Amino acid sequence: MNHRGGLVVWAIILIPVMLAAQIPGYGTEIESRIDAMVAQMTLDEKIGQLQQYAGGESAEHREMAAAGRVGSFLNVRGAESTNALQKLAVENSRLGIPLMFGLDVIHGYKTLFPIPLAEAASWNPELVERAAAVAAREARACGIHWTFAPMVDIARDPRWGRIAEGSGEDPYLGATLAAARVHGFQGMDLSAPDRIAACVKHYVAYGAAEGGRDYNTTEVSERTLRDVYLPPFAAAVRAGAATLMSAFNDLNGIPASANPFTLTDILRHEWGFKGFVVSDWNSIGELLNHGIAADSAEAAWRALSAGIEMDMEGRIYKNALPGLVERGLVSTAAIDEAVRRILRIKILLGLFENPYTDPDLEKQMLRTPENLAIARQMARESIVLLKNDKNILPLSRSARVAVIGPLADRQQDLLGTWACEGEAGDVITLLQGIRSAAVKPDLVLHARGCDVLGSDRSGFKEAIQLAKRSDVVIAVVGESADLSGEASSRADLALPGVQEQLVQEVAATGKPLVVVLLAGRPLTIPWIAEQVPAILMAWHGGVQAGSAVADVLFGDYNPSGRLPLTWPRTVGQVPLYYNHKNTGRPTNEQKWSTKYLDWPITPQYVFGFGRSYSTFAYSHLSLDKNEMGPRAMLTVSAVVKNSGRVAGDEVVQLYVRDLAGSVTRPVKELKGFKRVYLEPGESRKIEFTLGPGELGFHDAHHRHQVEPGRFKVWIGPNSAEGIEGDFCVR
Ligand code: BGC
């Protein structure tokens, strides 16, 4: 921008950094109650509150509960088990402080929903919130007070297996869904019998692991941290999240579990967070491996002084804090502050009044018809139609269908990573779903063809013969559940094993072919994308996955999912994300521009992409002003018309670009989206509002501001298409 010279006074607006975070039910009146409790506690009892153990079944665990020497257990579940331990804490310990039971309720407790990345593909925060509320209701009925979710790590690298647990690559979508999940778990009252405390994780930048290798080092500039990785955490804290979990990774040389800058300066001072932070599993102990602590005492000191209140399973606090206090290296005031934060959440959870869980609730709350209906809707909305040449989909219900592939009838794999209490037996597989939707179930036949992994092609022949006898082939291929999630990074993103060869040989029969991909991440499928006429991305869709896929295949549901990440053609393109910088040499036909010699620079499918059985036309982009001050709000609208022949949802997306800034700016940034249902021929004007929150960014001094200059704005169906306008900030 040319008018940004020294003589021009910049119009700068700083966005208020305090988030006015408020955990549901919190009011300062509970502080005196906390004071009174802390005043009665011995040092051992205080340190006990800071320690969490996994299990809870051993004699040692029971003794600690009875002695008031433990604050929380993880992985204990069920009213009977949790009540038994709770009884020891409440009735036998000196002060009767109740225990808090935590569990990884990541995408459902018993009623398993699609994996979080799949839910993100719904771009439907209301439905995501309802799914989290179901998970909370089921979990609390089984004695759980606290889930280690939502996982809000932005990930730009699908090699990282934990990409499955988050909402993809975009800070705006990620922040919106982070808030939705926190609301869903916590509601307005943490003490309600159907709500649980959220734990936003993994704080922070865990998803930036170098090479996509889990637990690996991260180097992220403070600006990128603030513009890309922190927004979902900030949104979750603003939504009232009760707790956070610190991450395993080191960030710019300081492990996230001992980082005063992120844990204290940002979280507590900038955002005003009143809840507590739990370490990840022994991530305080791992400070020794990181080489930032010479011994456990130093690890405990670093973690506590950085701002970690609870030690998950590591026993570092239990073993080291008494000595550190005795030597005067950790003050009683620091211990008290940590204890206060934990007691605050226990009070808000209503545990002092209602420490126990009614055992009858368990049976009433799990897998209710209502929960299953929400799971089915969530699974439907998360499915992304990637290709549908010649309208091969939807299928006729009376077709003779060959369902081929190793994942077509695998219940366990549809549960996905972090299956919690999900039971394989509850899962409707794709084969079952297709059979129950078909007019004549016995016309739907199945051949596995091969395994997910390995090189055995002995089943190919049967699959090919079956394909030849059928009207249409549905090939269900992808990743088993254990190929994504924690410690499940992959260096190759192709279909594992001989699955692609199976698809190729089946395609060679010339029968109409639909590929349904089940996976925890995008897979590199250049041949399939080119040669197969219809492709559905159905992720790991939870207990109702098979019905949901059948709903889409037969047209009972018009697919509406959109990719929450950029889908690479080959692993060598990674990291590949839509909101990249322009560079000094943006891609063009010339050699000397940013590109590869051997592969295109473009992705297989862009961020925000997904097809429908209908078509949607965009027109009449309109801005209520073309110039505005940095504090003003701008309304942008467009008319979206269902120009096809079937009713359906369109996800209308708004992107902006700040054409020149004091630091380089992304080529596009998502700043709004709306899911709208339109009947054939129906049009609707869709409006978005843009203001400092959407137009600002962190400058060279890490101040969040809106700078003067020109902006472009697009409203469209994905990050690569749309109708365009512009405006100027004075
Ligand atoms: C994971 C966390 C999880 C914790 C407790 C760790 O290994 O990184 O995401 O919440 O275990 O199960």
XYZ file of C-alpha atoms and ligand atoms in Angstrom:
742
model
C 0.000 0.000 0.000
C 1.378 3.362 -0.991
C -0.268 5.757 1.470
C 1.301 4.014 4.417
C 4.286 6.401 4.489
C 5.712 8.192 7.486
C 3.506 11.274 7.087
C 0.273 9.392 7.213
C -1.130 8.790 10.654
C -2.184 5.172 10.773
C -5.629 4.316 11.830
C -4.952 1.540 14.267
C -7.465 -0.214 16.364
C -6.341 -2.509 19.104
C -8.744 -5.272 19.896
C -9.401 -5.644 23.633
C -7.293 -8.569 24.731
C -9.129 -9.479 27.923
C -11.743 -11.972 26.931
C -14.003 -11.656 29.951
C -13.829 -15.431 30.223
C -16.558 -16.725 32.469
C -16.902 -20.342 33.456
C -20.615 -21.171 33.766
C -21.901 -20.443 37.242
C -18.798 -18.581 38.360
C -19.227 -15.626 40.660
C -16.706 -14.095 43.066
C -18.875 -15.164 46.022
C -17.427 -18.677 45.793
C -13.961 -17.317 46.543
C -14.640 -17.039 50.291
C -15.789 -20.651 50.301
C -12.501 -21.605 48.656
C -10.552 -19.489 51.202
C -12.209 -21.340 54.050
C -11.305 -24.734 52.595
C -7.722 -23.852 51.781
C -7.257 -22.516 55.306
C -8.026 -25.966 56.713
C -5.768 -27.952 54.400
C -2.355 -29.392 55.237
C 0.432 -29.160 52.672
C 0.007 -32.865 51.845
C -3.696 -32.433 51.263
C -3.028 -29.457 49.036
C -0.458 -31.297 46.963
C -2.863 -34.223 46.798
C -5.384 -32.016 45.015
C -2.783 -31.254 42.358
C -2.237 -34.908 41.524
C -4.235 -37.015 39.103
C -3.851 -40.757 38.696
C -4.981 -43.119 35.990
C -7.007 -46.145 36.948
C -8.243 -45.937 40.474
C -8.581 -49.654 40.963
C -5.420 -50.375 42.938
C -5.137 -50.547 46.700
C -2.730 -47.624 46.599
C -5.228 -45.491 44.699
C -7.966 -46.314 47.171
C -5.702 -45.449 50.090
C -4.856 -42.121 48.534
C -8.504 -41.335 47.957
C -9.311 -42.163 51.587
C -6.416 -40.043 52.802
C -7.366 -36.999 50.705
C -4.104 -37.286 48.769
C -5.499 -37.224 45.233
C -7.528 -34.622 43.390
C -8.677 -36.557 40.373
C -8.673 -39.882 38.575
C -8.790 -40.456 34.869
C -10.071 -43.522 33.083
C -12.356 -44.657 35.896
C -15.909 -44.901 34.581
C -19.316 -46.187 35.470
C -21.453 -45.122 38.413
C -20.398 -48.096 40.515
C -16.640 -47.599 40.189
C -16.695 -43.831 40.476
C -19.090 -43.872 43.437
C -16.926 -46.396 45.289
C -13.827 -44.231 45.013
C -15.796 -41.080 45.679
C -17.151 -42.578 48.881
C -13.607 -43.045 50.151
C -12.730 -39.431 49.407
C -15.937 -37.914 50.727
C -16.529 -40.114 53.756
C -13.068 -41.229 54.828
C -10.759 -38.335 54.092
C -10.313 -35.638 56.738
C -11.898 -32.807 54.745
C -14.123 -34.864 52.478
C -13.089 -33.033 49.307
C -14.703 -34.868 46.398
C -12.754 -36.375 43.515
C -13.139 -35.238 39.928
C -13.312 -38.032 37.337
C -11.883 -37.255 33.902
C -12.055 -39.232 30.671
C -11.376 -38.780 26.976
C -14.940 -38.286 25.805
C -13.774 -37.033 22.434
C -16.622 -37.747 20.031
C -19.203 -39.432 22.170
C -19.298 -41.627 25.256
C -21.393 -44.683 24.339
C -23.184 -43.201 21.339
C -20.149 -42.602 19.150
C -20.362 -39.692 16.729
C -18.100 -39.162 13.728
C -14.504 -38.300 14.621
C -14.052 -34.567 15.332
C -12.457 -33.863 11.946
C -15.532 -35.364 10.288
C -17.843 -33.315 12.492
C -15.899 -30.251 11.384
C -16.784 -31.135 7.782
C -20.418 -30.456 8.680
C -19.653 -26.757 9.172
C -22.643 -26.911 11.497
C -21.775 -25.524 14.943
C -25.321 -26.019 16.264
C -25.271 -29.712 15.459
C -21.708 -30.109 16.760
C -22.889 -28.518 20.013
C -25.808 -30.947 20.233
C -23.462 -33.889 19.670
C -21.190 -32.667 22.481
C -24.251 -32.243 24.718
C -25.241 -35.874 24.093
C -21.707 -36.989 24.953
C -21.856 -34.927 28.150
C -25.226 -36.364 29.183
C -24.098 -39.959 28.677
C -20.738 -39.406 30.364
C -22.103 -37.644 33.433
C -24.681 -40.383 33.876
C -21.710 -42.752 34.143
C -19.880 -40.773 36.798
C -17.668 -38.642 34.543
C -17.298 -34.968 35.461
C -14.716 -33.858 33.015
C -13.806 -34.613 29.417
C -10.384 -34.094 27.871
C -11.968 -32.332 24.930
C -12.355 -30.389 22.751
C -9.073 -30.899 20.973
C -8.674 -27.633 19.086
C -5.188 -27.982 17.601
C -4.900 -26.410 14.161
C -3.147 -28.877 11.847
C -1.753 -28.177 8.416
C -0.091 -31.538 8.025
C -2.207 -34.668 7.476
C 0.757 -36.908 8.181
C 0.070 -36.063 11.816
C -2.334 -38.750 13.006
C -4.000 -36.459 15.512
C -5.408 -34.319 12.718
C -8.377 -36.700 13.107
C -9.116 -35.307 16.572
C -9.335 -31.638 15.640
C -11.265 -29.357 13.310
C -8.695 -29.063 10.530
C -6.529 -26.249 9.319
C -8.535 -23.088 9.719
C -8.499 -20.809 12.782
C -11.951 -19.322 12.128
C -13.740 -22.636 11.605
C -11.675 -24.101 14.439
C -12.585 -21.282 16.825
C -16.283 -21.507 15.966
C -16.384 -25.250 16.583
C -14.225 -24.993 19.719
C -16.795 -22.641 21.264
C -19.668 -24.854 20.093
C -18.154 -27.926 21.731
C -17.444 -26.110 24.983
C -21.072 -24.942 25.092
C -22.241 -28.447 24.270
C -20.255 -30.125 27.041
C -20.732 -27.481 29.707
C -24.072 -25.830 29.003
C -24.962 -22.963 31.315
C -24.505 -24.892 34.552
C -21.643 -27.285 35.215
C -23.452 -28.795 38.169
C -26.384 -29.968 36.024
C -26.718 -33.782 35.897
C -26.172 -33.764 32.135
C -23.114 -31.520 31.843
C -19.381 -31.958 32.231
C -16.363 -29.660 32.374
C -14.437 -29.211 29.131
C -10.650 -29.427 28.839
C -9.344 -27.581 25.812
C -6.242 -29.210 24.435
C -3.399 -29.393 23.627
C -2.144 -25.984 24.624
C -0.471 -25.046 22.311
C 0.782 -25.506 18.731
C 0.940 -29.307 19.109
C -0.466 -29.602 15.574
C 2.587 -27.853 14.143
C 4.782 -30.914 14.856
C 7.685 -30.921 12.427
C 7.329 -33.553 9.734
C 3.896 -34.456 11.081
C 5.598 -36.724 13.619
C 3.640 -36.950 16.834
C 5.187 -35.322 19.914
C 7.726 -33.543 17.728
C 9.267 -30.124 18.089
C 7.401 -27.036 16.933
C 8.799 -23.697 15.833
C 6.067 -21.129 15.349
C 6.551 -17.364 15.266
C 4.611 -15.420 17.869
C 2.532 -13.806 15.125
C 1.560 -17.135 13.586
C 0.890 -18.465 17.057
C -1.498 -15.593 17.719
C -3.135 -15.519 14.284
C -3.381 -19.251 13.589
C -2.855 -21.536 16.589
C -4.265 -19.531 19.504
C -7.676 -18.405 18.165
C -9.503 -21.697 18.848
C -8.122 -21.740 22.414
C -9.114 -18.095 22.917
C -12.604 -18.846 21.606
C -12.938 -21.831 23.936
C -11.821 -19.782 26.943
C -14.210 -17.016 25.940
C -16.956 -19.654 25.771
C -16.226 -20.463 29.420
C -14.035 -23.574 29.216
C -13.288 -24.754 32.756
C -9.871 -26.307 32.076
C -7.060 -26.632 29.548
C -4.467 -29.344 28.940
C -0.868 -28.444 28.199
C 0.737 -30.107 25.197
C 3.640 -32.523 24.831
C 5.609 -30.474 22.284
C 8.308 -27.923 22.815
C 7.428 -24.582 21.280
C 10.260 -22.350 20.132
C 12.564 -24.092 22.577
C 10.281 -24.072 25.623
C 8.102 -27.141 26.257
C 4.406 -26.274 26.250
C 4.114 -27.901 29.680
C 6.574 -25.453 31.210
C 5.890 -22.340 29.212
C 5.163 -19.238 31.308
C 4.530 -17.147 28.204
C 1.618 -19.229 26.937
C 0.350 -20.534 30.288
C 0.592 -17.391 32.367
C 1.118 -14.306 30.246
C -1.409 -15.166 27.555
C -3.844 -17.519 29.264
C -4.145 -15.853 32.640
C -3.059 -12.268 32.125
C -4.336 -11.569 28.622
C -7.390 -13.807 28.644
C -8.273 -13.704 32.350
C -8.659 -17.518 32.623
C -10.013 -18.596 36.024
C -9.993 -22.374 35.636
C -7.043 -24.764 35.852
C -4.539 -26.414 33.555
C -3.797 -30.137 33.698
C -0.608 -31.484 32.160
C -0.835 -34.095 29.449
C 0.011 -37.655 30.461
C 3.338 -37.305 32.303
C 4.231 -34.250 30.236
C 5.820 -32.779 33.376
C 8.012 -35.860 33.723
C 8.896 -35.552 30.036
C 10.541 -32.201 30.727
C 13.558 -34.325 31.602
C 13.594 -35.861 28.127
C 13.169 -32.432 26.589
C 16.364 -31.591 28.428
C 14.916 -28.591 30.198
C 14.943 -30.059 33.672
C 17.857 -31.868 35.268
C 15.666 -33.793 37.686
C 12.053 -34.236 38.765
C 12.274 -31.399 41.255
C 13.280 -28.977 38.555
C 10.534 -30.340 36.291
C 7.915 -29.807 39.009
C 9.196 -26.335 39.736
C 9.168 -25.353 36.056
C 5.699 -26.718 35.403
C 4.070 -25.245 38.492
C 5.683 -21.864 38.104
C 4.718 -21.758 34.423
C 1.070 -22.367 35.326
C 0.205 -26.075 35.427
C -2.014 -26.916 38.362
C -2.574 -30.631 37.940
C -0.060 -33.365 37.135
C -1.656 -36.086 35.020
C -0.317 -39.457 36.141
C 3.322 -38.310 36.304
C 3.610 -38.299 40.132
C 6.108 -35.515 39.793
C 4.096 -33.061 41.881
C 3.420 -35.629 44.571
C 7.066 -36.586 44.844
C 8.791 -33.259 44.316
C 6.564 -30.473 45.624
C 6.925 -31.210 49.382
C 10.718 -30.849 49.137
C 10.482 -27.755 46.959
C 8.219 -26.062 49.495
C 10.481 -27.076 52.352
C 13.507 -25.625 50.568
C 11.612 -22.401 49.893
C 11.824 -22.877 46.110
C 8.066 -23.049 45.719
C 5.965 -20.789 47.924
C 2.891 -21.882 49.822
C 1.106 -19.081 48.026
C 1.892 -20.725 44.667
C 0.552 -24.062 45.908
C -2.536 -22.360 47.324
C -3.248 -20.627 44.035
C -3.124 -23.968 42.193
C -5.380 -25.635 44.773
C -7.838 -22.749 44.590
C -8.221 -23.158 40.845
C -8.987 -26.861 41.186
C -11.438 -26.368 44.059
C -13.154 -23.655 42.045
C -14.021 -26.130 39.308
C -15.056 -28.808 41.810
C -17.443 -26.310 43.398
C -18.845 -25.260 40.023
C -19.379 -28.913 39.140
C -21.549 -29.159 42.259
C -19.420 -32.022 43.582
C -19.569 -30.913 47.209
C -23.369 -31.054 47.116
C -23.716 -34.046 44.767
C -20.575 -36.139 44.783
C -22.299 -39.364 43.652
C -23.902 -40.552 40.457
C -27.303 -42.181 40.417
C -26.673 -45.719 39.082
C -30.111 -45.814 37.451
C -29.214 -42.949 35.149
C -26.663 -45.066 33.319
C -29.234 -47.276 31.666
C -31.650 -44.471 30.885
C -29.201 -42.141 29.224
C -27.099 -44.340 26.958
C -27.821 -44.856 23.248
C -31.321 -43.420 23.442
C -33.231 -43.146 20.157
C -32.717 -39.386 20.362
C -28.945 -39.758 20.781
C -28.773 -42.161 17.849
C -30.826 -39.806 15.676
C -28.389 -36.971 16.384
C -25.481 -39.305 15.609
C -27.070 -40.216 12.278
C -27.674 -36.575 11.361
C -24.124 -35.663 12.395
C -22.730 -38.489 10.282
C -24.821 -37.455 7.266
C -23.764 -33.839 7.465
C -20.100 -34.752 7.792
C -19.961 -36.756 4.544
C -18.264 -34.880 1.703
C -19.161 -35.668 -1.900
C -15.866 -35.146 -3.693
C -16.899 -36.165 -7.188
C -20.070 -37.177 -8.982
C -19.499 -37.340 -12.722
C -22.532 -37.896 -14.894
C -24.671 -37.900 -11.756
C -23.870 -41.522 -11.062
C -25.148 -40.807 -7.560
C -27.696 -41.130 -6.096
C -28.165 -44.818 -6.834
C -31.333 -46.634 -7.616
C -32.609 -48.615 -4.653
C -33.319 -51.614 -6.827
C -29.818 -51.832 -8.296
C -27.769 -54.980 -7.966
C -24.937 -53.643 -5.805
C -21.463 -55.056 -5.199
C -20.038 -53.717 -1.946
C -16.328 -54.316 -2.075
C -13.399 -53.525 0.156
C -11.890 -54.344 3.533
C -13.760 -51.620 5.414
C -17.248 -52.281 4.047
C -18.304 -54.450 6.954
C -15.898 -53.491 9.751
C -17.713 -52.246 12.817
C -14.755 -51.390 15.018
C -13.078 -49.140 12.464
C -16.088 -46.881 12.076
C -15.756 -45.900 15.729
C -12.500 -44.147 14.820
C -9.782 -43.045 17.191
C -10.649 -42.409 20.878
C -13.668 -44.656 20.824
C -14.326 -44.140 24.567
C -17.096 -46.544 25.632
C -18.267 -47.075 22.062
C -19.012 -50.716 21.278
C -18.284 -52.218 17.904
C -21.513 -54.192 18.170
C -23.520 -50.948 18.111
C -22.073 -49.837 14.794
C -24.038 -50.031 11.566
C -21.521 -50.854 8.864
C -21.783 -49.592 5.316
C -22.792 -53.031 4.098
C -25.568 -53.202 6.685
C -26.695 -49.643 5.945
C -26.814 -50.250 2.197
C -28.639 -53.542 2.628
C -31.311 -52.046 4.800
C -31.882 -49.190 2.352
C -32.057 -51.435 -0.715
C -35.378 -52.690 -2.060
C -34.061 -56.242 -2.151
C -31.289 -56.698 0.434
C -30.172 -59.945 -1.193
C -29.187 -58.006 -4.325
C -26.496 -56.318 -2.229
C -23.472 -58.631 -2.148
C -20.117 -58.223 -0.512
C -16.505 -59.242 -1.139
C -13.638 -57.891 0.937
C -11.064 -58.161 -1.819
C -8.112 -57.524 0.493
C -7.118 -56.301 3.936
C -6.471 -52.690 4.835
C -2.767 -53.456 5.212
C -0.544 -56.068 3.577
C -0.010 -57.294 0.058
C -2.390 -60.226 -0.170
C -4.330 -60.035 -3.446
C -5.934 -63.453 -3.210
C -9.382 -61.923 -2.661
C -9.239 -59.779 -5.811
C -10.698 -62.463 -8.051
C -13.871 -62.877 -6.023
C -14.324 -59.096 -5.839
C -13.896 -58.693 -9.587
C -16.330 -61.495 -10.348
C -18.866 -59.949 -8.023
C -18.380 -56.569 -9.701
C -19.032 -58.123 -13.116
C -22.351 -59.550 -11.921
C -23.546 -56.216 -10.496
C -25.085 -52.984 -11.810
C -22.879 -50.781 -9.678
C -19.846 -51.218 -7.428
C -19.282 -49.435 -4.141
C -15.671 -49.767 -3.018
C -15.198 -49.010 0.662
C -11.511 -48.384 1.250
C -9.271 -46.288 3.470
C -7.718 -46.476 6.914
C -8.575 -48.647 9.863
C -9.224 -46.723 13.081
C -5.727 -47.368 14.433
C -4.050 -45.614 11.499
C -5.003 -42.173 12.772
C -5.099 -40.566 16.197
C -2.332 -40.357 18.774
C 1.042 -41.855 17.868
C -0.347 -42.716 14.419
C 1.534 -40.454 12.072
C 2.078 -41.679 8.535
C 4.844 -40.716 6.120
C 2.812 -41.921 3.150
C -0.745 -40.734 2.685
C -1.756 -43.175 -0.043
C -4.373 -45.860 0.522
C -2.600 -48.455 2.661
C -1.868 -51.971 1.380
C -3.162 -53.091 -2.006
C -6.468 -51.244 -1.753
C -5.739 -48.909 -4.640
C -4.887 -51.873 -6.882
C -8.171 -53.473 -5.861
C -10.025 -50.305 -6.878
C -8.120 -50.203 -10.172
C -8.915 -53.793 -11.035
C -12.556 -53.385 -10.124
C -12.687 -50.174 -12.201
C -11.307 -52.136 -15.153
C -14.523 -54.177 -15.249
C -16.153 -51.031 -16.620
C -18.974 -51.147 -14.076
C -20.105 -47.814 -12.624
C -17.928 -47.310 -9.573
C -18.339 -45.319 -6.379
C -15.411 -45.076 -3.970
C -16.297 -44.426 -0.345
C -13.258 -43.401 1.662
C -13.170 -44.089 5.387
C -10.188 -42.455 7.074
C -9.026 -40.131 9.807
C -7.275 -37.808 7.386
C -7.222 -36.912 3.694
C -5.542 -39.598 1.607
C -3.561 -38.986 -1.555
C -5.662 -40.537 -4.307
C -4.618 -38.936 -7.619
C -5.558 -41.991 -9.722
C -8.941 -42.424 -8.057
C -9.668 -38.683 -8.256
C -8.969 -38.797 -11.977
C -10.503 -42.124 -12.986
C -13.335 -42.976 -10.614
C -16.614 -41.159 -11.395
C -17.996 -40.841 -7.851
C -16.120 -40.369 -4.570
C -17.447 -39.850 -1.059
C -15.311 -38.969 1.945
C -17.082 -40.552 4.900
C -14.240 -40.440 7.515
C -14.827 -42.666 10.553
C -18.485 -41.881 11.030
C -19.418 -43.445 14.379
C -22.229 -45.828 15.287
C -24.617 -44.605 12.608
C -22.063 -44.338 9.806
C -23.536 -47.102 7.659
C -27.040 -45.650 7.698
C -25.728 -42.162 7.001
C -23.662 -43.305 4.012
C -26.664 -45.236 2.671
C -28.822 -42.107 3.116
C -26.388 -40.259 0.868
C -25.839 -43.062 -1.663
C -29.573 -43.488 -2.283
C -30.408 -39.782 -2.157
C -32.375 -39.740 1.093
C -29.925 -37.106 2.184
C -28.349 -34.609 -0.202
C -24.656 -34.429 0.761
C -23.622 -31.126 2.258
C -20.252 -31.659 4.007
C -17.336 -29.410 3.104
C -13.647 -30.134 3.612
C -12.245 -28.553 6.776
C -8.772 -28.869 5.291
C -6.856 -28.744 2.043
C -6.540 -32.144 0.420
C -3.090 -32.762 -1.083
C -2.363 -34.684 -4.285
C 0.883 -36.114 -2.965
C 2.551 -36.154 0.407
C 5.415 -34.066 -0.947
C 3.109 -31.025 -1.118
C 2.556 -31.076 2.637
C 2.167 -28.679 4.421
C -0.437 -27.336 2.038
C -3.109 -24.922 3.270
C -5.373 -22.382 1.627
C -4.536 -19.408 3.844
C -0.901 -19.298 2.780
C 1.122 -16.213 1.973
C 1.415 -14.880 -1.551
C 5.258 -14.916 -1.595
C 7.350 -12.587 -3.724
C 6.882 -14.976 -6.630
C 3.324 -16.242 -6.643
C 2.648 -19.281 -8.818
C 2.405 -18.598 -12.547
C 3.435 -20.225 -15.831
C 7.031 -19.084 -15.476
C 9.640 -21.347 -14.018
C 10.762 -18.778 -11.475
C 7.654 -18.827 -9.372
C 6.679 -20.872 -6.333
C 5.837 -24.386 -7.549
C 7.106 -27.919 -8.047
C 8.704 -29.302 -11.199
C 7.074 -32.697 -10.835
C 3.626 -32.084 -9.330
C 1.080 -29.278 -9.599
C 1.092 -26.701 -6.826
C -2.683 -26.940 -6.498
C -4.349 -29.369 -4.101
C -6.529 -32.284 -5.119
C -9.474 -30.594 -3.413
C -9.486 -27.130 -1.910
C -10.419 -26.127 1.617
C -14.179 -25.689 1.917
C -14.903 -27.926 -1.069
C -17.779 -30.363 -1.327
C -20.408 -31.178 -3.918
C -24.146 -31.605 -3.668
C -26.762 -33.411 -5.753
C -27.932 -29.911 -6.503
C -26.119 -26.814 -7.798
C -25.992 -23.393 -6.208
C -25.543 -20.100 -8.023
C -24.075 -16.982 -6.431
C -24.989 -13.434 -7.508
C -25.537 -9.848 -6.345
C -22.566 -9.388 -4.074
C -23.265 -6.215 -2.207
C -21.449 -4.197 0.453
C -23.219 -1.595 2.544
C -20.194 0.684 2.177
C -17.010 0.765 0.168
C -15.005 2.740 2.672
C -14.992 2.530 6.418
C -13.047 3.399 9.531
C -11.088 0.713 11.362
C -13.737 0.352 14.078
C -16.692 0.250 11.737
C -18.736 -2.771 10.814
C -19.377 -3.740 7.227
C -22.268 -5.795 5.935
C -21.564 -7.994 2.936
C -24.265 -10.021 1.264
C -24.887 -12.210 -1.752
C -27.844 -14.002 -3.203
C -27.549 -17.773 -3.278
C -29.906 -19.762 -5.441
C -30.519 -23.479 -5.592
C -30.197 -23.817 -9.328
C -30.553 -27.580 -9.354
C -33.409 -29.999 -9.098
C -33.175 -31.236 -5.523
C -33.460 -29.492 -2.194
C -30.336 -29.302 -0.104
C -27.979 -27.395 2.143
C -25.300 -25.097 0.831
C -22.459 -23.923 3.055
C -22.014 -20.307 2.070
C -18.495 -19.133 2.833
C -17.003 -15.659 3.155
C -13.300 -14.982 2.660
C -11.269 -11.781 2.873
C -7.847 -10.651 1.819
C -5.988 -7.680 3.213
C -4.083 -6.643 0.098
C -1.138 -5.000 1.816
C -0.245 -4.956 5.485
C 2.670 -4.019 7.674
C 3.421 -7.748 7.704
C 2.650 -10.217 4.893
C -0.953 -11.353 4.885
C -2.622 -14.606 3.760
C -4.061 -14.766 0.237
C -7.452 -15.627 1.697
C -8.948 -16.054 5.133
C -12.297 -17.540 6.060
C -14.236 -14.987 8.114
C -17.785 -16.241 8.011
C -19.959 -19.155 6.917
C -23.619 -20.097 6.982
C -25.309 -23.382 6.218
C -28.582 -22.716 4.409
C -31.304 -25.042 3.231
C -32.780 -24.180 -0.167
C -35.577 -25.789 -2.132
C -35.014 -26.128 -5.880
C -35.308 -22.693 -7.487
C -35.273 -20.946 -4.105
C -32.995 -17.929 -3.581
C -31.905 -16.332 -0.352
C -29.902 -13.265 0.477
C -27.123 -14.254 2.873
C -25.543 -11.546 4.996
C -22.278 -11.406 6.889
C -20.839 -8.743 9.137
C -17.175 -7.870 9.160
C -15.537 -5.768 11.834
C -12.285 -5.435 13.754
C -12.446 -9.051 14.932
C -12.467 -10.319 11.351
C -10.234 -7.743 9.684
C -7.540 -7.398 12.339
C -4.320 -9.359 12.673
C -1.151 -9.293 14.743
C 1.443 -6.866 13.480
C 5.206 -6.912 13.845
C 4.823 -5.957 17.520
C 2.127 -8.595 18.048
C -0.566 -5.988 18.506
C -3.924 -7.012 17.118
C -5.057 -4.256 14.809
C -6.940 -3.306 11.706
C -4.695 -1.454 9.318
C -5.872 0.970 6.650
C -5.829 -0.167 3.061
C -7.761 -2.181 0.503
C -9.425 -5.510 1.151
C -10.972 -8.033 -1.155
C -13.976 -10.047 -0.124
C -15.493 -13.185 -1.640
C -18.707 -15.035 -0.984
C -18.733 -18.484 -2.503
C -18.976 -22.244 -2.162
C -15.326 -22.892 -1.204
C -11.947 -21.219 -0.819
C -11.243 -21.145 -4.561
C -14.527 -19.940 -6.037
C -16.933 -17.128 -5.314
C -18.052 -13.702 -6.326
C -15.766 -10.890 -5.422
C -15.930 -7.326 -4.185
C -13.635 -4.885 -2.444
C -13.584 -2.151 0.128
C -11.178 0.171 1.785
C -10.365 0.802 5.429
C -9.395 4.461 5.879
C -3.206 -37.578 25.111
C -4.321 -36.687 25.589
C -5.273 -37.470 26.459
C -4.492 -38.093 27.597
C -5.360 -38.851 28.580
C -2.563 -38.377 26.230
O -1.713 -39.351 25.730
O -2.228 -36.783 24.466
O -4.984 -36.118 24.491
O -6.288 -36.632 26.926
O -3.539 -38.985 27.057
O -5.842 -40.014 28.040
